[in-house]
Amino acid sequence: MAEKFMEISKEDIENIENALKTNSDYKLNNTKFNTNTFEKGQDVVLVQYVANVENELVFQTKKENGKYYISETFDLFIDNIINGNVSRDVFQSVYQYFHQVIADEENDFAEEKEELINFLMLTEEYDESQLQTGLDPVKIRQDYKKDHDRIYGDESLNRVQRSLALKELLHMSICQVVNDLDLFFTRPHDLTPEENAEKNRQEAKALQNEMQLS
């Protein structure tokens, strides 16, 4: 597949060059980010630090007809580099996407899906075909509705237990896409005080049962 390029101004190159000198989330890896790099058509290699994980990002550059160009995917990172923080870490990006897809059934989210896949492919080692399936809006909504109907059809659960169970299943679906084993053992971060109390009760009961069995 041919590389897609975006134009970048000389001023932006200088601003990013200066930002990279102080940004702790992105560091150049044996390359420079200046007009000479573009004139020589050299690759820009950045190391991105997200949640203690190092991701290597490679962008092609070129200069044609007096204008500077860089790989189109670089546009995803410009604001983060200049502003000095990684605002779109992997989990948060997938979390926001899932919730937006569920909340807005009229939107096909084609552009958002493509942008998110590009971001994930740059920052982590993923299988693109699995991302296409895992981030399919139709599948996300169908799975959510199936879980919702099953949980809310269970008469043995009270209101808080139902909302907690649904959030936990959605959290697991997000973790499955992110493919981070450690995240499977974390709680959804949007639990209400009631739901947190219920989760504490469930964990205490599970621990008590485990101790009785041992």
XYZ file of C-alpha atoms in Angstrom:
214
model
C 0.000 0.000 0.000
C 1.371 3.400 -1.005
C 2.112 5.785 1.834
C -0.361 8.656 2.178
C 1.156 12.047 2.933
C -0.091 15.297 4.433
C 1.444 18.719 3.927
C 3.130 20.295 6.931
C 4.298 23.891 7.108
C 7.824 24.976 7.941
C 6.402 26.759 11.002
C 4.762 23.546 12.243
C 8.018 21.661 11.739
C 9.830 24.225 13.879
C 7.097 24.190 16.561
C 7.187 20.393 16.768
C 10.988 20.365 16.806
C 10.940 22.687 19.827
C 8.109 20.770 21.546
C 10.002 17.489 21.259
C 12.855 18.974 23.267
C 10.636 19.293 26.357
C 7.901 16.684 25.802
C 8.329 13.696 28.102
C 5.741 11.573 26.266
C 7.523 11.579 22.899
C 11.236 11.258 22.172
C 13.118 11.130 18.881
C 14.952 7.859 18.296
C 18.242 8.484 16.460
C 16.620 10.970 14.115
C 16.033 14.704 13.954
C 12.820 16.591 13.258
C 13.785 19.573 11.117
C 13.591 20.780 7.535
C 16.833 18.973 6.652
C 15.152 15.669 7.530
C 12.359 16.417 5.057
C 14.734 17.600 2.365
C 16.668 14.330 2.600
C 13.470 12.245 2.730
C 14.543 10.553 5.946
C 12.164 8.670 8.226
C 11.212 10.267 11.545
C 11.258 7.703 14.357
C 9.482 8.651 17.584
C 9.162 6.695 20.799
C 5.798 7.298 22.468
C 5.371 6.561 26.173
C 1.855 5.432 27.123
C 1.188 4.003 30.585
C 4.793 2.859 31.002
C 4.787 1.203 27.580
C 7.135 2.324 24.810
C 5.667 2.446 21.302
C 7.871 3.125 18.290
C 6.249 5.276 15.609
C 7.776 5.675 12.139
C 6.777 8.439 9.709
C 8.025 9.007 6.184
C 8.947 12.521 5.034
C 9.646 14.259 1.735
C 9.931 17.656 0.111
C 8.329 18.318 -3.263
C 7.938 21.585 -5.171
C 9.121 23.574 -2.160
C 6.552 22.004 0.188
C 7.097 19.626 3.105
C 5.168 16.375 3.534
C 4.941 13.719 6.249
C 2.968 10.481 6.649
C -0.736 11.288 7.000
C -0.992 9.349 10.267
C 1.269 11.931 11.923
C -1.811 14.165 12.168
C -3.061 11.934 15.011
C -0.128 12.973 17.195
C 0.525 16.656 16.432
C -1.719 18.045 19.197
C -0.343 15.587 21.748
C 3.248 16.484 20.922
C 2.700 20.233 21.044
C 0.450 20.137 24.126
C 2.843 17.901 26.005
C 0.615 14.971 26.889
C -0.785 11.760 25.435
C -4.493 12.527 25.485
C -5.521 9.387 23.615
C -4.061 6.365 25.303
C -5.136 3.016 23.953
C -7.716 2.004 26.557
C -9.323 5.437 26.812
C -9.651 5.654 23.028
C -11.409 2.297 22.753
C -13.549 3.060 25.835
C -14.800 6.332 24.354
C -15.452 4.718 20.977
C -17.574 1.900 22.491
C -19.677 4.320 24.520
C -20.213 6.640 21.555
C -21.264 3.743 19.319
C -23.796 2.493 21.880
C -25.185 5.978 22.563
C -25.653 6.967 18.900
C -27.250 4.176 16.859
C -27.875 6.423 13.838
C -24.167 7.031 13.181
C -22.186 4.412 11.226
C -18.906 5.628 12.814
C -16.967 4.649 9.670
C -14.478 7.512 9.933
C -14.060 7.151 13.702
C -13.464 3.426 13.318
C -10.822 3.918 10.622
C -9.055 6.608 12.665
C -9.049 4.442 15.797
C -7.689 1.425 13.923
C -4.907 3.562 12.437
C -4.063 4.823 15.924
C -4.013 1.332 17.444
C -1.937 -0.114 14.609
C 0.655 2.616 15.151
C 0.892 2.331 18.907
C 0.532 -1.401 19.561
C 0.953 -4.755 17.834
C -2.547 -5.629 16.686
C -4.114 -7.769 14.001
C -6.045 -5.404 11.742
C -8.684 -7.989 10.811
C -9.419 -8.600 14.505
C -9.747 -4.850 15.077
C -12.142 -4.585 12.135
C -14.334 -7.207 13.801
C -13.958 -6.024 17.393
C -14.691 -2.388 16.526
C -17.599 -3.083 14.197
C -20.445 -0.818 15.419
C -23.151 -3.337 14.510
C -21.428 -6.090 16.497
C -20.818 -3.797 19.484
C -24.506 -2.815 19.626
C -25.755 -6.378 19.112
C -23.501 -7.744 21.872
C -24.521 -4.929 24.220
C -28.245 -5.474 23.559
C -27.858 -9.227 24.058
C -26.095 -8.692 27.394
C -28.639 -6.047 28.416
C -31.641 -8.249 27.678
C -30.119 -11.257 29.458
C -29.131 -9.321 32.589
C -32.329 -7.305 32.903
C -34.373 -10.453 32.308
C -32.773 -12.087 35.353
C -35.289 -11.613 38.173
C -32.761 -12.720 40.803
C -30.737 -9.505 40.352
C -31.633 -6.146 41.865
C -31.259 -2.771 40.168
C -27.661 -2.140 41.254
C -26.532 -5.679 40.478
C -27.957 -5.393 36.972
C -26.285 -2.086 36.148
C -22.995 -3.344 37.632
C -23.104 -6.572 35.630
C -23.810 -4.725 32.375
C -20.929 -2.298 32.933
C -18.590 -5.178 33.760
C -19.472 -7.054 30.580
C -18.937 -3.920 28.496
C -15.611 -3.392 30.264
C -14.600 -6.957 29.370
C -15.498 -6.373 25.719
C -13.311 -3.263 25.656
C -10.442 -5.118 27.359
C -10.740 -7.884 24.774
C -10.199 -5.390 21.954
C -7.329 -3.676 23.795
C -5.905 -7.158 24.434
C -4.275 -6.319 27.752
C -4.504 -9.171 30.265
C -3.953 -6.891 33.278
C -7.005 -4.810 32.393
C -9.296 -7.841 32.723
C -8.716 -7.705 36.485
C -9.655 -4.038 36.837
C -13.042 -2.492 37.534
C -14.911 -0.258 35.101
C -13.947 3.291 36.044
C -17.490 4.659 35.636
C -19.049 2.765 38.548
C -21.397 4.662 40.840
C -20.866 4.588 44.646
C -23.702 2.045 44.870
C -22.108 -0.166 42.239
C -18.691 0.054 43.899
C -20.235 -0.952 47.218
C -21.960 -3.902 45.549
C -18.689 -4.955 43.894
C -16.925 -4.770 47.259
C -19.651 -6.954 48.767
C -19.350 -9.506 45.954
C -15.566 -9.676 46.262
C -15.743 -10.049 50.053
C -18.254 -12.863 49.695
C -16.121 -14.600 47.069
C -13.065 -14.341 49.313
C -15.025 -15.760 52.248
C -16.218 -18.714 50.159
C -12.668 -19.334 48.946
C -11.345 -19.391 52.508
C -14.053 -21.813 53.588
C -13.162 -24.179 50.730
C -9.475 -24.109 51.632
